[in-house]
Amino acid sequence: MNILAIDTSNYVLGVAVIKNREVVGEWVTNVKKNHSVRLMPAIEQMMRETDTSPDELDQIAVAHGPGSFTGVRIGMATAKSMAFALNIPVVGVSSLEVLARQGTFFKGLICPFFDARRGRVYTGLYDEEMNVVMEEENIDMKTWLERLHDMKQSVLFISQDESAFREMIEQELGERAVFPGAAHRYARPSYLALSAMKKPASSLHTLMPNYLRLPEAEQKWLRQKEK
């Protein structure tokens, strides 16, 4: 099976091509630039470098959030448009699950997270077999850490936003808090593709972004409507 993987759900822009379960190409950047301008050129270059034509693709995998509202929409729109044009399946995978796969060699709990602003995070909890221990949610980080503290187990924290929360994490969990090296703090699109192989295809019409909260504009609209 040949899979094109697309992740624009956060600062990291990632594109990968998997052929017969082998990673034949992967391109990742972690810079604050416009994904909408850079995504298609990245896909075209990856397809060219791996000698892959569009009609050779069997599936498209896309990170469907949580993360940046705009970033998630860019990746979703591109993946669904390509899948429709090529008449192939598209599979949505949680951006948190993709990030958590960086920690599958850790013997303990794995906690991927993204900064959701105002002291909150998008997060979830997995074991080393990638079974869900606690479901994904948008939660106050202090509240989340109190839950982890009560579990009394070592936890691997994986995040591009580690520096913003590391002190708080260490204060709450002490030596039970584990942090990976810099190369393992970012999601890789190859893991996205490999995750998608284990999931059923989604309908183009029902595959939706997983925001874990309403965009701010919609929140304001609802508050005004309630007045």
mmCIF file of C-alpha atoms in Angstrom:
data_model
loop_
_atom_site.group_PDB
_atom_site.id
_atom_site.type_symbol
_atom_site.label_atom_id
_atom_site.label_comp_id
_atom_site.label_asym_id
_atom_site.label_seq_id
_atom_site.Cartn_x
_atom_site.Cartn_y
_atom_site.Cartn_z
ATOM 1 C CA MET A 1 0.000 0.000 0.000
ATOM 2 C CA ASN A 2 1.254 3.467 -0.934
ATOM 3 C CA ILE A 3 0.279 6.275 1.428
ATOM 4 C CA LEU A 4 0.770 10.022 1.326
ATOM 5 C CA ALA A 5 0.726 11.538 4.838
ATOM 6 C CA ILE A 6 0.003 15.216 5.506
ATOM 7 C CA ASP A 7 0.340 17.070 8.813
ATOM 8 C CA THR A 8 -0.182 20.822 9.085
ATOM 9 C CA SER A 9 -2.046 20.760 12.388
ATOM 10 C CA ASN A 10 0.644 22.713 14.297
ATOM 11 C CA TYR A 11 3.870 24.627 13.600
ATOM 12 C CA VAL A 12 5.379 21.443 12.231
ATOM 13 C CA LEU A 13 4.638 20.878 8.563
ATOM 14 C CA GLY A 14 5.181 17.267 7.622
ATOM 15 C CA VAL A 15 4.787 15.224 4.454
ATOM 16 C CA ALA A 16 5.737 11.572 4.023
ATOM 17 C CA VAL A 17 5.352 8.789 1.494
ATOM 18 C CA ILE A 18 5.089 5.158 2.614
ATOM 19 C CA LYS A 19 5.408 2.312 0.133
ATOM 20 C CA ASN A 20 4.659 -1.234 1.252
ATOM 21 C CA ARG A 21 5.155 -0.276 4.914
ATOM 22 C CA GLU A 22 8.540 1.342 4.256
ATOM 23 C CA VAL A 23 9.219 5.056 4.729
ATOM 24 C CA VAL A 24 10.641 6.110 1.370
ATOM 25 C CA GLY A 25 10.461 9.851 1.955
ATOM 26 C CA GLU A 26 9.787 12.265 4.805
ATOM 27 C CA TRP A 27 9.950 16.066 4.941
ATOM 28 C CA VAL A 28 9.524 18.028 8.172
ATOM 29 C CA THR A 29 9.948 21.692 9.108
ATOM 30 C CA ASN A 30 9.272 23.426 12.404
ATOM 31 C CA VAL A 31 9.037 27.078 11.448
ATOM 32 C CA LYS A 32 6.280 29.643 11.828
ATOM 33 C CA LYS A 33 5.423 30.076 8.165
ATOM 34 C CA ASN A 34 2.237 29.874 6.153
ATOM 35 C CA HIS A 35 1.352 26.219 5.604
ATOM 36 C CA SER A 36 -1.118 27.119 2.866
ATOM 37 C CA VAL A 37 1.718 28.449 0.691
ATOM 38 C CA ARG A 38 4.227 25.689 1.438
ATOM 39 C CA LEU A 39 2.144 22.505 1.579
ATOM 40 C CA MET A 40 1.542 21.758 -2.101
ATOM 41 C CA PRO A 41 5.160 22.483 -3.137
ATOM 42 C CA ALA A 42 6.272 20.144 -0.331
ATOM 43 C CA ILE A 43 3.924 17.413 -1.579
ATOM 44 C CA GLU A 44 5.056 17.864 -5.169
ATOM 45 C CA GLN A 45 8.719 17.677 -4.170
ATOM 46 C CA MET A 46 8.169 14.593 -2.010
ATOM 47 C CA MET A 47 6.290 12.801 -4.792
ATOM 48 C CA ARG A 48 9.011 13.711 -7.263
ATOM 49 C CA GLU A 49 11.900 12.678 -4.994
ATOM 50 C CA THR A 50 10.286 9.296 -4.253
ATOM 51 C CA ASP A 51 9.310 8.660 -7.889
ATOM 52 C CA THR A 52 5.667 8.439 -6.917
ATOM 53 C CA SER A 53 2.922 9.462 -9.299
ATOM 54 C CA PRO A 54 -0.530 10.427 -7.974
ATOM 55 C CA ASP A 55 -2.173 7.397 -9.558
ATOM 56 C CA GLU A 56 0.141 5.121 -7.555
ATOM 57 C CA LEU A 57 -1.297 6.329 -4.252
ATOM 58 C CA ASP A 58 -3.707 3.998 -2.455
ATOM 59 C CA GLN A 59 -4.571 6.215 0.486
ATOM 60 C CA ILE A 60 -4.067 9.646 2.026
ATOM 61 C CA ALA A 61 -3.537 10.111 5.756
ATOM 62 C CA VAL A 62 -4.100 13.442 7.454
ATOM 63 C CA ALA A 63 -3.635 14.744 10.997
ATOM 64 C CA HIS A 64 -7.086 16.102 11.839
ATOM 65 C CA GLY A 65 -6.271 17.882 15.093
ATOM 66 C CA PRO A 66 -6.319 19.109 17.719
ATOM 67 C CA GLY A 67 -3.967 22.009 17.111
ATOM 68 C CA SER A 68 -4.022 25.224 15.147
ATOM 69 C CA PHE A 69 -7.516 25.829 13.744
ATOM 70 C CA THR A 70 -6.112 27.231 10.501
ATOM 71 C CA GLY A 71 -3.431 24.563 10.212
ATOM 72 C CA VAL A 72 -5.894 21.730 10.719
ATOM 73 C CA ARG A 73 -8.220 23.153 8.069
ATOM 74 C CA ILE A 74 -5.391 23.491 5.525
ATOM 75 C CA GLY A 75 -4.324 19.875 5.887
ATOM 76 C CA MET A 76 -7.874 18.560 5.911
ATOM 77 C CA ALA A 77 -8.934 20.505 2.826
ATOM 78 C CA THR A 78 -5.866 19.411 0.879
ATOM 79 C CA ALA A 79 -6.143 15.749 1.868
ATOM 80 C CA LYS A 80 -9.859 15.531 1.129
ATOM 81 C CA SER A 81 -9.501 17.333 -2.215
ATOM 82 C CA MET A 82 -6.710 15.013 -3.325
ATOM 83 C CA ALA A 83 -8.576 11.908 -2.163
ATOM 84 C CA PHE A 84 -11.689 13.031 -4.057
ATOM 85 C CA ALA A 85 -9.737 13.790 -7.246
ATOM 86 C CA LEU A 86 -7.857 10.485 -7.120
ATOM 87 C CA ASN A 87 -10.875 8.471 -5.899
ATOM 88 C CA ILE A 88 -8.910 6.935 -3.020
ATOM 89 C CA PRO A 89 -9.641 6.656 0.720
ATOM 90 C CA VAL A 90 -8.634 9.271 3.268
ATOM 91 C CA VAL A 91 -7.904 8.452 6.916
ATOM 92 C CA GLY A 92 -7.936 11.005 9.713
ATOM 93 C CA VAL A 93 -5.598 10.442 12.658
ATOM 94 C CA SER A 94 -5.398 12.376 15.919
ATOM 95 C CA SER A 95 -2.494 14.810 15.992
ATOM 96 C CA LEU A 96 -1.922 13.799 19.623
ATOM 97 C CA GLU A 97 -1.727 10.112 18.723
ATOM 98 C CA VAL A 98 0.829 10.859 16.015
ATOM 99 C CA LEU A 99 2.957 12.780 18.521
ATOM 100 C CA ALA A 100 2.587 10.067 21.167
ATOM 101 C CA ARG A 101 4.127 7.515 18.817
ATOM 102 C CA GLN A 102 7.477 9.232 19.372
ATOM 103 C CA GLY A 103 7.440 7.627 22.808
ATOM 104 C CA THR A 104 6.556 4.015 22.019
ATOM 105 C CA PHE A 105 9.956 2.774 23.271
ATOM 106 C CA PHE A 106 9.246 4.260 26.707
ATOM 107 C CA LYS A 107 8.080 1.793 29.340
ATOM 108 C CA GLY A 108 5.410 3.830 31.036
ATOM 109 C CA LEU A 109 2.673 6.341 30.297
ATOM 110 C CA ILE A 110 2.964 8.718 27.348
ATOM 111 C CA CYS A 111 1.472 12.208 27.501
ATOM 112 C CA PRO A 112 1.534 14.237 24.279
ATOM 113 C CA PHE A 113 0.269 17.797 24.535
ATOM 114 C CA PHE A 114 -0.110 21.067 22.660
ATOM 115 C CA ASP A 115 -0.481 24.513 24.156
ATOM 116 C CA ALA A 116 -4.153 25.580 23.958
ATOM 117 C CA ARG A 117 -3.374 28.999 25.530
ATOM 118 C CA ARG A 118 -4.447 30.559 28.822
ATOM 119 C CA GLY A 119 -2.904 27.733 30.823
ATOM 120 C CA ARG A 120 -4.818 25.036 28.974
ATOM 121 C CA VAL A 121 -3.561 22.165 26.822
ATOM 122 C CA TYR A 122 -4.836 19.684 24.287
ATOM 123 C CA THR A 123 -3.715 16.360 25.666
ATOM 124 C CA GLY A 124 -4.415 12.679 26.240
ATOM 125 C CA LEU A 125 -2.687 9.698 27.807
ATOM 126 C CA TYR A 126 -1.406 6.480 26.194
ATOM 127 C CA ASP A 127 0.543 3.410 27.220
ATOM 128 C CA GLU A 128 3.537 2.040 25.284
ATOM 129 C CA GLU A 129 1.197 -0.120 23.178
ATOM 130 C CA MET A 130 -0.650 3.058 22.134
ATOM 131 C CA ASN A 131 -3.777 2.084 24.020
ATOM 132 C CA VAL A 132 -5.745 5.091 25.233
ATOM 133 C CA VAL A 133 -5.458 5.436 29.022
ATOM 134 C CA MET A 134 -7.249 8.790 29.253
ATOM 135 C CA GLU A 135 -9.221 10.322 26.407
ATOM 136 C CA GLU A 136 -8.113 13.483 24.646
ATOM 137 C CA GLU A 137 -9.418 16.749 26.010
ATOM 138 C CA ASN A 138 -8.859 20.476 26.261
ATOM 139 C CA ILE A 139 -8.056 20.996 29.927
ATOM 140 C CA ASP A 140 -6.339 23.263 32.419
ATOM 141 C CA MET A 141 -2.780 21.950 32.680
ATOM 142 C CA LYS A 142 -2.682 22.122 36.480
ATOM 143 C CA THR A 143 -5.847 20.028 36.725
ATOM 144 C CA TRP A 144 -4.443 17.514 34.252
ATOM 145 C CA LEU A 145 -1.173 17.191 36.168
ATOM 146 C CA GLU A 146 -3.058 16.574 39.414
ATOM 147 C CA ARG A 147 -4.753 13.611 37.734
ATOM 148 C CA LEU A 148 -1.412 12.248 36.561
ATOM 149 C CA HIS A 149 0.101 12.752 40.007
ATOM 150 C CA ASP A 150 -2.614 10.561 41.529
ATOM 151 C CA MET A 151 -1.710 7.722 39.137
ATOM 152 C CA LYS A 152 1.770 7.480 40.735
ATOM 153 C CA GLN A 153 3.479 6.304 37.531
ATOM 154 C CA SER A 154 6.309 7.622 35.372
ATOM 155 C CA VAL A 155 5.038 9.772 32.521
ATOM 156 C CA LEU A 156 6.839 10.740 29.321
ATOM 157 C CA PHE A 157 5.800 14.257 28.255
ATOM 158 C CA ILE A 158 6.144 14.939 24.533
ATOM 159 C CA SER A 159 5.482 18.406 23.162
ATOM 160 C CA GLN A 160 6.851 21.159 20.988
ATOM 161 C CA ASP A 161 5.605 23.420 23.799
ATOM 162 C CA GLU A 162 7.563 21.655 26.547
ATOM 163 C CA SER A 163 9.452 24.768 27.683
ATOM 164 C CA ALA A 164 6.231 26.640 28.533
ATOM 165 C CA PHE A 165 5.064 23.933 30.969
ATOM 166 C CA ARG A 166 8.179 22.053 32.084
ATOM 167 C CA GLU A 167 8.580 23.836 35.410
ATOM 168 C CA MET A 168 4.937 23.203 36.309
ATOM 169 C CA ILE A 169 5.232 19.540 35.313
ATOM 170 C CA GLU A 170 8.366 18.995 37.365
ATOM 171 C CA GLN A 171 6.843 20.678 40.400
ATOM 172 C CA GLU A 172 3.807 18.399 40.291
ATOM 173 C CA LEU A 173 5.361 15.053 39.296
ATOM 174 C CA GLY A 174 8.988 15.406 40.352
ATOM 175 C CA GLU A 175 11.178 12.491 39.242
ATOM 176 C CA ARG A 176 8.214 10.691 37.703
ATOM 177 C CA ALA A 177 8.196 13.301 34.902
ATOM 178 C CA VAL A 178 10.346 12.262 31.926
ATOM 179 C CA PHE A 179 11.233 14.432 28.929
ATOM 180 C CA PRO A 180 12.648 13.252 25.581
ATOM 181 C CA GLY A 181 15.465 14.852 23.616
ATOM 182 C CA ALA A 182 14.720 17.696 21.239
ATOM 183 C CA ALA A 183 14.432 15.437 18.174
ATOM 184 C CA HIS A 184 11.502 13.571 19.737
ATOM 185 C CA ARG A 185 9.324 16.565 20.663
ATOM 186 C CA TYR A 186 7.755 16.922 17.229
ATOM 187 C CA ALA A 187 5.264 14.817 15.297
ATOM 188 C CA ARG A 188 6.571 12.884 12.305
ATOM 189 C CA PRO A 189 4.376 12.299 9.258
ATOM 190 C CA SER A 190 5.793 8.788 8.824
ATOM 191 C CA TYR A 191 4.137 7.846 12.136
ATOM 192 C CA LEU A 192 0.954 9.416 10.818
ATOM 193 C CA ALA A 193 1.027 7.142 7.781
ATOM 194 C CA LEU A 194 1.794 4.036 9.832
ATOM 195 C CA SER A 195 -1.037 4.877 12.245
ATOM 196 C CA ALA A 196 -3.455 5.313 9.350
ATOM 197 C CA MET A 197 -2.716 1.792 8.137
ATOM 198 C CA LYS A 198 -4.378 0.446 11.292
ATOM 199 C CA LYS A 199 -7.544 2.538 10.980
ATOM 200 C CA PRO A 200 -10.622 2.333 8.751
ATOM 201 C CA ALA A 201 -11.002 4.861 5.970
ATOM 202 C CA SER A 202 -13.234 7.849 6.638
ATOM 203 C CA SER A 203 -15.995 9.184 4.453
ATOM 204 C CA LEU A 204 -15.005 12.393 2.680
ATOM 205 C CA HIS A 205 -18.271 13.907 3.857
ATOM 206 C CA THR A 206 -18.062 12.863 7.509
ATOM 207 C CA LEU A 207 -14.344 13.355 8.213
ATOM 208 C CA MET A 208 -14.213 16.512 10.313
ATOM 209 C CA PRO A 209 -11.508 18.452 12.183
ATOM 210 C CA ASN A 210 -10.998 17.442 15.805
ATOM 211 C CA TYR A 211 -10.679 20.864 17.412
ATOM 212 C CA LEU A 212 -11.571 19.814 20.989
ATOM 213 C CA ARG A 213 -13.074 23.285 21.343
ATOM 214 C CA LEU A 214 -14.943 25.804 19.242
ATOM 215 C CA PRO A 215 -12.936 28.429 17.371
ATOM 216 C CA GLU A 216 -12.880 31.748 19.260
ATOM 217 C CA ALA A 217 -15.081 33.464 16.680
ATOM 218 C CA GLU A 218 -17.804 30.834 17.188
ATOM 219 C CA GLN A 219 -17.483 31.122 20.972
ATOM 220 C CA LYS A 220 -18.043 34.887 20.750
ATOM 221 C CA TRP A 221 -21.028 34.390 18.430
ATOM 222 C CA LEU A 222 -22.634 31.939 20.859
ATOM 223 C CA ARG A 223 -22.064 34.265 23.820
ATOM 224 C CA GLN A 224 -23.719 37.142 21.936
ATOM 225 C CA LYS A 225 -26.609 34.908 20.944
ATOM 226 C CA GLU A 226 -27.237 33.984 24.598
ATOM 227 C CA LYS A 227 -27.571 37.634 25.642
#
